[in-house]
JSON list of C-alpha atoms in Angstrom, two decimals:
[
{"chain": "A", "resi": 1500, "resn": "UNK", "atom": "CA", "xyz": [91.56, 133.55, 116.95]},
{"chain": "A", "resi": 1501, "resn": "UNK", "atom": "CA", "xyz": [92.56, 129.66, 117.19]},
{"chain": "A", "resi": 1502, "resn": "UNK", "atom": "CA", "xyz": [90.30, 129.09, 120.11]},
{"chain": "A", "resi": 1503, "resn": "UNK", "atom": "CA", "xyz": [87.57, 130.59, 118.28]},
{"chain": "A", "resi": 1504, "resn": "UNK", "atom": "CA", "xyz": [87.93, 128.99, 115.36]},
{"chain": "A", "resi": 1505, "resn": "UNK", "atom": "CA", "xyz": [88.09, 125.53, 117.50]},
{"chain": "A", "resi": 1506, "resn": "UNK", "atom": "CA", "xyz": [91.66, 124.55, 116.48]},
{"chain": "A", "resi": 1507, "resn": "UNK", "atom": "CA", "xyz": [92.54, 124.48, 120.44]},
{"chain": "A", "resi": 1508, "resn": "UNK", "atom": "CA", "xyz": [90.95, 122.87, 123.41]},
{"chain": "A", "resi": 1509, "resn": "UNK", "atom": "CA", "xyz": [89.90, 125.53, 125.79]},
{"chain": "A", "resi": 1510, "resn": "UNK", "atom": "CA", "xyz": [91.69, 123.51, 128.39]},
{"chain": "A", "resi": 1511, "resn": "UNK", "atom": "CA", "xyz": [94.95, 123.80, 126.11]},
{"chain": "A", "resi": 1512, "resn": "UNK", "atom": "CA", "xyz": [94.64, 127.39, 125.30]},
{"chain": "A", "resi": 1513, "resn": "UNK", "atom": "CA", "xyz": [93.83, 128.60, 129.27]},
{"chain": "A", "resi": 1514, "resn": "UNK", "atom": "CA", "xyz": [97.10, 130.80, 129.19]},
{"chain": "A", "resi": 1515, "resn": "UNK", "atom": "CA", "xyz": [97.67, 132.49, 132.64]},
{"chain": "A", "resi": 1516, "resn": "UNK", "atom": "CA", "xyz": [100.46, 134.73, 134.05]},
{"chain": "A", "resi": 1517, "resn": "UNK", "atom": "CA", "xyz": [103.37, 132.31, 135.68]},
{"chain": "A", "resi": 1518, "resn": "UNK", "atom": "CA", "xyz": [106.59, 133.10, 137.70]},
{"chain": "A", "resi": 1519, "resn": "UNK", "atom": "CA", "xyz": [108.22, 136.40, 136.97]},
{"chain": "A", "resi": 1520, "resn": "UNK", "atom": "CA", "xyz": [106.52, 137.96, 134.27]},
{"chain": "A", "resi": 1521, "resn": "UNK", "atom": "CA", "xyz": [106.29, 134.19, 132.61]},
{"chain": "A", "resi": 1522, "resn": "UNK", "atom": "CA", "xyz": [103.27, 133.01, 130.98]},
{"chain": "A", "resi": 1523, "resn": "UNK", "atom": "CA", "xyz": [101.94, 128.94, 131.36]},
{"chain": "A", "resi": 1524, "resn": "UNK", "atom": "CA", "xyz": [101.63, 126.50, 129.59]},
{"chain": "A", "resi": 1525, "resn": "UNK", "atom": "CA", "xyz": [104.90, 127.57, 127.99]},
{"chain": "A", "resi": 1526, "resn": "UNK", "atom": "CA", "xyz": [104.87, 125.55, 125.03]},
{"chain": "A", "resi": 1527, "resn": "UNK", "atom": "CA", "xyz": [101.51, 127.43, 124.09]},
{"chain": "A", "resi": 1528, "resn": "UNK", "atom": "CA", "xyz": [101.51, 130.98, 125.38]},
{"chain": "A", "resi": 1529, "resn": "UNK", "atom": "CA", "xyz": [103.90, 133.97, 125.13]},
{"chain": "A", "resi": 1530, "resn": "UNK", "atom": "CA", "xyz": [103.93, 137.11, 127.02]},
{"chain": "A", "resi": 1531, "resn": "UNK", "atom": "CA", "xyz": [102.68, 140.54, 125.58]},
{"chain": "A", "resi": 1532, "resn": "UNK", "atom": "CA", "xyz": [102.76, 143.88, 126.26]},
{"chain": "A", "resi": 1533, "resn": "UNK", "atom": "CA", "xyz": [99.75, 145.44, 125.95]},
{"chain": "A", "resi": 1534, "resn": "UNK", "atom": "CA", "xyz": [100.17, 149.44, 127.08]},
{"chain": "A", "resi": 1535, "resn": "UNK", "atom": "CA", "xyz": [101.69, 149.04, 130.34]},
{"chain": "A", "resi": 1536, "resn": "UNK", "atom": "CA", "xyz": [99.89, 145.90, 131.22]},
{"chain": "A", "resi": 1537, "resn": "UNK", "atom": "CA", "xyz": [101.50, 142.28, 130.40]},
{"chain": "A", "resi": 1538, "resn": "UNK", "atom": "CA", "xyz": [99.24, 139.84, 129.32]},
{"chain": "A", "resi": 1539, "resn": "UNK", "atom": "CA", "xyz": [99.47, 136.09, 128.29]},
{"chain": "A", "resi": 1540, "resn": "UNK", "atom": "CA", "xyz": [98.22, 135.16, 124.98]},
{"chain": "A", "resi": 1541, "resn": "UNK", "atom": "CA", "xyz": [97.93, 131.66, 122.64]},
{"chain": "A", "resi": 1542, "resn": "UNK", "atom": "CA", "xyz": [102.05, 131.79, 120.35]},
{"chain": "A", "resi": 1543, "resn": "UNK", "atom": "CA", "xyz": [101.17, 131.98, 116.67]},
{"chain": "A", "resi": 1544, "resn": "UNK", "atom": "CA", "xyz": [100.59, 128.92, 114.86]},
{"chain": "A", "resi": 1545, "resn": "UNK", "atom": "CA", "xyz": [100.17, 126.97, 117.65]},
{"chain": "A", "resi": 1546, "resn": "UNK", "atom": "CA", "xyz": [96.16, 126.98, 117.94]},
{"chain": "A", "resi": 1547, "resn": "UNK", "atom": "CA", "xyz": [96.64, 125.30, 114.64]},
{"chain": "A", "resi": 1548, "resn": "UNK", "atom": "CA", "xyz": [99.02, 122.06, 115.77]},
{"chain": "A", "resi": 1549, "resn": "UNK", "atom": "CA", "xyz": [97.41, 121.77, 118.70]},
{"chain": "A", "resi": 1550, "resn": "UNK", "atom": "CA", "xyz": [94.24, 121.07, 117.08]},
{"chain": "A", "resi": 1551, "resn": "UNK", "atom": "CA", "xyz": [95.56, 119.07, 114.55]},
{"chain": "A", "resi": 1552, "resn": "UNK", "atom": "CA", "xyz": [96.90, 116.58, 117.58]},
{"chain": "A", "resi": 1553, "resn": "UNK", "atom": "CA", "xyz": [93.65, 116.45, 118.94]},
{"chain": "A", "resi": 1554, "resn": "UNK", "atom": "CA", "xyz": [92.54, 115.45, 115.73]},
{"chain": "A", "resi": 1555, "resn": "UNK", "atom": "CA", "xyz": [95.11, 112.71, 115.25]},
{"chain": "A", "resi": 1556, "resn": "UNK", "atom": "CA", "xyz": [94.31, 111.92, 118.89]},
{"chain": "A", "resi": 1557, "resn": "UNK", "atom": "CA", "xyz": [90.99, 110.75, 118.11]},
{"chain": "A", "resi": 1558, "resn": "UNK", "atom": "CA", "xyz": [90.73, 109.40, 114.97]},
{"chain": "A", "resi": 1559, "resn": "UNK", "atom": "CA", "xyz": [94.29, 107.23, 115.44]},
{"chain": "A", "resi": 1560, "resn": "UNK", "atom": "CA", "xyz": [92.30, 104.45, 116.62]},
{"chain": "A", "resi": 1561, "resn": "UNK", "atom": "CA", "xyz": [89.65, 104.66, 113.71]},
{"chain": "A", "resi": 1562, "resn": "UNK", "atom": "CA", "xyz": [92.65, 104.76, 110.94]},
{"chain": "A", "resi": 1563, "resn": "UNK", "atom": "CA", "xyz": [94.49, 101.53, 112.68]},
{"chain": "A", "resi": 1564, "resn": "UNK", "atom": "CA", "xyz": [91.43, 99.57, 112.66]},
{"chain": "A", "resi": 1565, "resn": "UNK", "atom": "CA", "xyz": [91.05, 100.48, 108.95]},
{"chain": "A", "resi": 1566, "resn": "UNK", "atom": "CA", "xyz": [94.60, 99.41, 108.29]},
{"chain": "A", "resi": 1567, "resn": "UNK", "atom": "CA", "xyz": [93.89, 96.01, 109.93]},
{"chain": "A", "resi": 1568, "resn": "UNK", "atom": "CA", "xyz": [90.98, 95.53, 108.72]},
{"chain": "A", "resi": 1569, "resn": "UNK", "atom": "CA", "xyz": [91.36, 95.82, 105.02]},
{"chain": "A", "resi": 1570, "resn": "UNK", "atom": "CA", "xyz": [89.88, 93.28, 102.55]},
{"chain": "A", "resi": 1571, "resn": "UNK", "atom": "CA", "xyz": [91.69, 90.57, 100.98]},
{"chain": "A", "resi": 1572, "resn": "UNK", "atom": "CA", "xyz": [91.31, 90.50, 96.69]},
{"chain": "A", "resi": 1573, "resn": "UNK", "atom": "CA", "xyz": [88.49, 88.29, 96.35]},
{"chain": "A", "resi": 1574, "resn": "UNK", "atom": "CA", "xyz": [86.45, 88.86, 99.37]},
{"chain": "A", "resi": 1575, "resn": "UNK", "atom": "CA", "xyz": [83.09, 90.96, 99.02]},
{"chain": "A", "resi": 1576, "resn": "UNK", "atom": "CA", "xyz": [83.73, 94.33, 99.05]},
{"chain": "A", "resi": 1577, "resn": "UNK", "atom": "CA", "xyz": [87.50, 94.22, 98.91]},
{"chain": "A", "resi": 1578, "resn": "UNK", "atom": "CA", "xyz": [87.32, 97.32, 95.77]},
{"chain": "A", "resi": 1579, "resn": "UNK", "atom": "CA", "xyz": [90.62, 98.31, 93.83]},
{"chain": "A", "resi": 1580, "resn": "UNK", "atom": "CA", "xyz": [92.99, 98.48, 96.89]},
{"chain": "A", "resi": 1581, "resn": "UNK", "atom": "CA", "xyz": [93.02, 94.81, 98.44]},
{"chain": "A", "resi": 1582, "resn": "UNK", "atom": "CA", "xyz": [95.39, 92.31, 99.53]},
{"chain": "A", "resi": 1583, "resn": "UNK", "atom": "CA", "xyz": [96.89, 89.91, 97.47]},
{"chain": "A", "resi": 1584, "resn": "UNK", "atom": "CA", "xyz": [97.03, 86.60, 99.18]},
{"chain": "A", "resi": 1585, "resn": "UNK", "atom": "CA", "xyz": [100.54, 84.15, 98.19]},
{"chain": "A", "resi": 1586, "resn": "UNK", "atom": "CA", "xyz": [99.77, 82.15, 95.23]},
{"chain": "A", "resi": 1587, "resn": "UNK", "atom": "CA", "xyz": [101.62, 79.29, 93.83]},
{"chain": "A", "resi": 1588, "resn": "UNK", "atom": "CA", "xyz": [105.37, 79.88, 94.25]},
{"chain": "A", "resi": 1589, "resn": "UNK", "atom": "CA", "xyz": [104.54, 82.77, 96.02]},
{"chain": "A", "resi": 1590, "resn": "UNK", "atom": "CA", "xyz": [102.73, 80.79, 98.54]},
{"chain": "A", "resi": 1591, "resn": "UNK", "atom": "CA", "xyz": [105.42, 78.20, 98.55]},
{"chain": "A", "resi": 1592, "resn": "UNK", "atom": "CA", "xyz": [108.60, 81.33, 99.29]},
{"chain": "A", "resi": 1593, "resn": "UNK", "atom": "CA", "xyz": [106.58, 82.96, 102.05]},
{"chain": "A", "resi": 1594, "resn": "UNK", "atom": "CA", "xyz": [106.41, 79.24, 103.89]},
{"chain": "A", "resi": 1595, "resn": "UNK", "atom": "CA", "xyz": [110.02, 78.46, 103.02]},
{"chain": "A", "resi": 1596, "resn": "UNK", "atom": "CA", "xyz": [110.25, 82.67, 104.03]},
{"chain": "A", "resi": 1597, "resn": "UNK", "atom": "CA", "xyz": [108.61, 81.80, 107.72]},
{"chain": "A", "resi": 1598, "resn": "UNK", "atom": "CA", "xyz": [110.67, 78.49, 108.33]},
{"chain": "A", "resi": 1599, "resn": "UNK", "atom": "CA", "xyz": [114.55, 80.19, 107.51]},
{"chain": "A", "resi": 1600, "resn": "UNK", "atom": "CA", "xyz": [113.33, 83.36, 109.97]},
{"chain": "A", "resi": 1601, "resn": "UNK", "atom": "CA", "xyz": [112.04, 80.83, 112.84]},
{"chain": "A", "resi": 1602, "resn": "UNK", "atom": "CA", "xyz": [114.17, 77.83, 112.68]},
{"chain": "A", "resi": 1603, "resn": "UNK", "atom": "CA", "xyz": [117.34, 78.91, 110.74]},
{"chain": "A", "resi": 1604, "resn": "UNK", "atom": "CA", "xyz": [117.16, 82.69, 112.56]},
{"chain": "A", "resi": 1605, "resn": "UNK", "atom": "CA", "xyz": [116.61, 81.49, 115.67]},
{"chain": "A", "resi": 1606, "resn": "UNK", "atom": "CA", "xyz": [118.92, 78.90, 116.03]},
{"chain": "A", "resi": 1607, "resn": "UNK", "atom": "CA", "xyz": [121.75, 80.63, 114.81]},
{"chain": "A", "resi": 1608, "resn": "UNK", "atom": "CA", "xyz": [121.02, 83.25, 117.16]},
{"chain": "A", "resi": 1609, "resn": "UNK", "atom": "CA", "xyz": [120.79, 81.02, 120.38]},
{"chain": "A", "resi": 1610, "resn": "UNK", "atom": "CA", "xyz": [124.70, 79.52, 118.82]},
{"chain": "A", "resi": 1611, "resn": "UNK", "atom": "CA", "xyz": [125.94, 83.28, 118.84]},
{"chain": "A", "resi": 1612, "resn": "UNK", "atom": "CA", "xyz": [124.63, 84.10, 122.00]},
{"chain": "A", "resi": 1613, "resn": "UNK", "atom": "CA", "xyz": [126.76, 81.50, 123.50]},
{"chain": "A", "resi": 1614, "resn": "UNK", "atom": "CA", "xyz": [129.86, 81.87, 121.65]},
{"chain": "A", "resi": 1615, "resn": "UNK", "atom": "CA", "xyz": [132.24, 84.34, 123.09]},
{"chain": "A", "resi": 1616, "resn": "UNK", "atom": "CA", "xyz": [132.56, 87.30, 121.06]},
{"chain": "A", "resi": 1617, "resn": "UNK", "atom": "CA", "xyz": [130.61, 90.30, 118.95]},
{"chain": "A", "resi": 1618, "resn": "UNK", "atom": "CA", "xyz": [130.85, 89.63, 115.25]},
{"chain": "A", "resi": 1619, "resn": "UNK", "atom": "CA", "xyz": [128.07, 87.08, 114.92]},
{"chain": "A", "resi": 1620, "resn": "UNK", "atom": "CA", "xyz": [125.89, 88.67, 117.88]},
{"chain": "A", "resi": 1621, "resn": "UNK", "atom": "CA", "xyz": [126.18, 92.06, 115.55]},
{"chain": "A", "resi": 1622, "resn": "UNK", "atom": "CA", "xyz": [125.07, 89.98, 112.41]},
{"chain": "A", "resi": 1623, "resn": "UNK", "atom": "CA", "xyz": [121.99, 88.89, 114.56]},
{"chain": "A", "resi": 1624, "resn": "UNK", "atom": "CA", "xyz": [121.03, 91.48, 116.39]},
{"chain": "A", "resi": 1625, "resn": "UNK", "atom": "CA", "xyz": [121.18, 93.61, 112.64]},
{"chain": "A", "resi": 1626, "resn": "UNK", "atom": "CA", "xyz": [119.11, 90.42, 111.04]},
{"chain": "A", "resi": 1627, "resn": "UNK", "atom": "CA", "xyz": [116.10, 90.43, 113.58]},
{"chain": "A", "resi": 1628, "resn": "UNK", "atom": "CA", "xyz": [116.08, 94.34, 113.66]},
{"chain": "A", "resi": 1629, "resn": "UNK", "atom": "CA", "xyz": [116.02, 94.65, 109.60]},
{"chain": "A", "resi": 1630, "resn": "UNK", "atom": "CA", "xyz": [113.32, 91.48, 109.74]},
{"chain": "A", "resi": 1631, "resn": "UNK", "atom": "CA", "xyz": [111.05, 93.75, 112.25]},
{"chain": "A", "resi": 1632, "resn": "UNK", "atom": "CA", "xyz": [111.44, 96.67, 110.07]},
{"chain": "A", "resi": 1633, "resn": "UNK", "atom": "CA", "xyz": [110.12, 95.11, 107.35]},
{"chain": "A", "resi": 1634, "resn": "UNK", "atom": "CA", "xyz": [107.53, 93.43, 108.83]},
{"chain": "A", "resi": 1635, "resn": "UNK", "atom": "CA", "xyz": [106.41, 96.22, 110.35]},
{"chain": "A", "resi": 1636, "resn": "UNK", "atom": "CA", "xyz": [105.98, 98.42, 107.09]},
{"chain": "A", "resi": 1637, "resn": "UNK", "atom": "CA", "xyz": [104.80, 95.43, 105.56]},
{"chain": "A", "resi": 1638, "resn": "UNK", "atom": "CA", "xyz": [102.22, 94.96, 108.06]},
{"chain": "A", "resi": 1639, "resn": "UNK", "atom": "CA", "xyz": [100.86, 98.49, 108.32]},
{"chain": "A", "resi": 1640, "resn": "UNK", "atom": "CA", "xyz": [102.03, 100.48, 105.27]},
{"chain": "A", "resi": 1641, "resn": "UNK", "atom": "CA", "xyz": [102.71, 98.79, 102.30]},
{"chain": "A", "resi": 1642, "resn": "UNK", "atom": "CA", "xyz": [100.36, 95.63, 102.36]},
{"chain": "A", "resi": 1643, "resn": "UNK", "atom": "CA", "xyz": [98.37, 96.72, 99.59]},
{"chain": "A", "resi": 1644, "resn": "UNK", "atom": "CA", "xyz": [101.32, 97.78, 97.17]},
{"chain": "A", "resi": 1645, "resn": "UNK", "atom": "CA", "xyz": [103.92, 94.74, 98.12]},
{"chain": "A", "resi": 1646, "resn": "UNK", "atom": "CA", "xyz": [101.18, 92.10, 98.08]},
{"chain": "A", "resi": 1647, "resn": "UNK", "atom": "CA", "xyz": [100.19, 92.74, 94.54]},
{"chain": "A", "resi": 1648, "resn": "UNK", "atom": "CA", "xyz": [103.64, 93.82, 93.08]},
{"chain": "A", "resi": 1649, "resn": "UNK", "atom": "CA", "xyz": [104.71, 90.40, 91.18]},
{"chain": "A", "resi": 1650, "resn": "UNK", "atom": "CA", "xyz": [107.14, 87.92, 92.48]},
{"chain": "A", "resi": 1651, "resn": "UNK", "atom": "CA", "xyz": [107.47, 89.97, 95.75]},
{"chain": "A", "resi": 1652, "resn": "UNK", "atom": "CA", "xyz": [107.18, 86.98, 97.96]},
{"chain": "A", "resi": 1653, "resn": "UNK", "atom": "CA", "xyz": [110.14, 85.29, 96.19]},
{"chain": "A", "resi": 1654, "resn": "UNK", "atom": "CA", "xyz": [112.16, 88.68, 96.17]},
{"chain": "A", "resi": 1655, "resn": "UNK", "atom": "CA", "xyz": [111.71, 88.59, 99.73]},
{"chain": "A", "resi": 1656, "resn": "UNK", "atom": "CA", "xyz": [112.34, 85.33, 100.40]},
{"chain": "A", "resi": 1657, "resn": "UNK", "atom": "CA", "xyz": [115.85, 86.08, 98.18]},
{"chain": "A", "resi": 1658, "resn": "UNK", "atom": "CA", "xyz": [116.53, 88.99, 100.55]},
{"chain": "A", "resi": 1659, "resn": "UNK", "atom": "CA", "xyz": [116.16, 86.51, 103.39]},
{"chain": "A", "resi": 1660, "resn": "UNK", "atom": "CA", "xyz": [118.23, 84.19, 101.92]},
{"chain": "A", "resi": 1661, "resn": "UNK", "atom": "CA", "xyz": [121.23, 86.90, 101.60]},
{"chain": "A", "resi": 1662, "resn": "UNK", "atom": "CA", "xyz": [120.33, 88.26, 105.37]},
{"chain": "A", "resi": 1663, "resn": "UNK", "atom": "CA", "xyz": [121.01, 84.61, 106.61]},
{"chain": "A", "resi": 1664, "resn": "UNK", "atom": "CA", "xyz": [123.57, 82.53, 105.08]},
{"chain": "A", "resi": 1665, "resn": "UNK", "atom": "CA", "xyz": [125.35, 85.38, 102.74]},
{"chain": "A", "resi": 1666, "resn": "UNK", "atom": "CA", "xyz": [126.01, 87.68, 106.13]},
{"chain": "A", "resi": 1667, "resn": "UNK", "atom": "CA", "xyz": [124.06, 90.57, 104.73]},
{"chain": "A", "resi": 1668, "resn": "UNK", "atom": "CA", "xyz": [122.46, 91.89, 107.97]},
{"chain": "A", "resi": 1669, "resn": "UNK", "atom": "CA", "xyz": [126.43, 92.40, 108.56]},
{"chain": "A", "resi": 1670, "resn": "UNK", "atom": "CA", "xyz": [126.88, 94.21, 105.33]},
{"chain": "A", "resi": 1671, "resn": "UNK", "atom": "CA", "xyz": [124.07, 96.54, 105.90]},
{"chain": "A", "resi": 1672, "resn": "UNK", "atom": "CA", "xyz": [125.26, 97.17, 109.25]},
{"chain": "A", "resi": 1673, "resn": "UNK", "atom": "CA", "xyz": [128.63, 98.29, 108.35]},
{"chain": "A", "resi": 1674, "resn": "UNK", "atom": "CA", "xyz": [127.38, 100.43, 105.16]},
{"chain": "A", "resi": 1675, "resn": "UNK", "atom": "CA", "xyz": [124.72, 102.31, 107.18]},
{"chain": "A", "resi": 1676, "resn": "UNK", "atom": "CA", "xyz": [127.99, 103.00, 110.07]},
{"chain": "A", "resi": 1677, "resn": "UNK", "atom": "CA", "xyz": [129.87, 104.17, 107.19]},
{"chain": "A", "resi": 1678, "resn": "UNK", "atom": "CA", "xyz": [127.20, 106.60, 106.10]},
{"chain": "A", "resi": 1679, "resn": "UNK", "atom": "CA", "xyz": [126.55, 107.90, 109.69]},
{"chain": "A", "resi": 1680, "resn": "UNK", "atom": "CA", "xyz": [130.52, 108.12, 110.51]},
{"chain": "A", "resi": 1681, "resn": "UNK", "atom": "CA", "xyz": [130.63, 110.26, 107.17]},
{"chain": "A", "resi": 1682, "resn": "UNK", "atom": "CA", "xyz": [127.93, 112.48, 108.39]},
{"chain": "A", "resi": 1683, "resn": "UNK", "atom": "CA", "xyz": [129.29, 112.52, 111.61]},
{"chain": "A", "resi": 1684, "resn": "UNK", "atom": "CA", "xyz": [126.35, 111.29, 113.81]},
{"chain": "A", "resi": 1685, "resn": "UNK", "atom": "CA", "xyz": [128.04, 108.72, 114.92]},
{"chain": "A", "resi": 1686, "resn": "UNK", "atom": "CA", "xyz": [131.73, 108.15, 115.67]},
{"chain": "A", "resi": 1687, "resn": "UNK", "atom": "CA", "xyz": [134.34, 105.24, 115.24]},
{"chain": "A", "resi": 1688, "resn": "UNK", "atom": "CA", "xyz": [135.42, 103.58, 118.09]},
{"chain": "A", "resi": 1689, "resn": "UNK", "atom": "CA", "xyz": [138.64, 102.84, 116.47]},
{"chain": "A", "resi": 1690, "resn": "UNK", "atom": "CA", "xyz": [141.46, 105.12, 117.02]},
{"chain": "A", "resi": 1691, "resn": "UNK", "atom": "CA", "xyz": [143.31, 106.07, 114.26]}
]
């Protein structure tokens, strides 16, 4: 029994006869037949997931603040898994890294904003999208692994390079249309 074996809230598991013959909450409970009598019982499986998102529920805020607050390499108590901070070169690319995104980015943005057209508004718009998805798996995920992988801070400021001035947001954008038009979860707007 899920409820018994605290996997559900008793609040979530509190499945009652609905509307003709239906039971509610729906997404929890299914109707039986038990002799001649109907009854409303917890679906299979369910007690389970529903527990589990309880779970996640309350301990989400206990595993972001151990993603944000993880050590740097050096500090006291940092152990095996610690951030690498920029050093040297490193330290130099993620500056020069920060200065193309803000200045460079930015500006060129703001110019293809107002000029008439979609090309370089769809190179833009792709750049600051791909920027936020690495930052954000950078930022939560992968600190720990890109941080002390060598040279990553020059690879990235490479990749930046190519995003900006070699129109490679572009190129990503029209690869990834290709691969969705193939699979057809997407479709041209170009008639053939």
């Amino acid at each position: 029994d899920p409820v018994a074996a605290d996997f559900v809230d008793i609040a979530d598991a509190d499945c009652r006869a609905g509307a003709l013959f239906s039971c509610r909450p729906r997404q929890y409970c299914r109707r039986r037949r038990r002799g001649l009598k109907m009854t409303c019982e917890l679906k299979p499986g369910f007690g389970r997931w529903v527990g589990m998102k309880h779970a996640a529920r309350e301990h989400a805020g206990a595993l972001a603040a151990g993603l944000m607050a993880q050590a740097h390499c050096g500090e006291e108590g940092a152990g095996p898994y610690c951030i690498a901070r920029p050093t040297g070169l490193g330290l130099v690319a993620e500056a020069v890294g920060h200065f193309i995104t803000l200045v460079v980015g930015g500006y060129r943005s703001i110019i293809a904003i107002e000029t008439p057209g979609g090309g370089d508004d769809r190179q833009w718009l792709t750049f600051w999208l791909i920027l936020a998805l690495v930052l954000f798996a950078e930022r939560f995920f992968a600190r720990v692994l890109l941080s002390t992988f060598p040279y990553y801070y020059e690879a990235k400021l490479g990749a930046l390079i190519w995003l900006v001035w070699r129109s490679g947001a572009e190129t990503i954008y029209r690869k990834l249309r290709r691969i969705l038009e193939r699979r057809k979860l997407i479709y041209s707007d170009e008639v053939a």
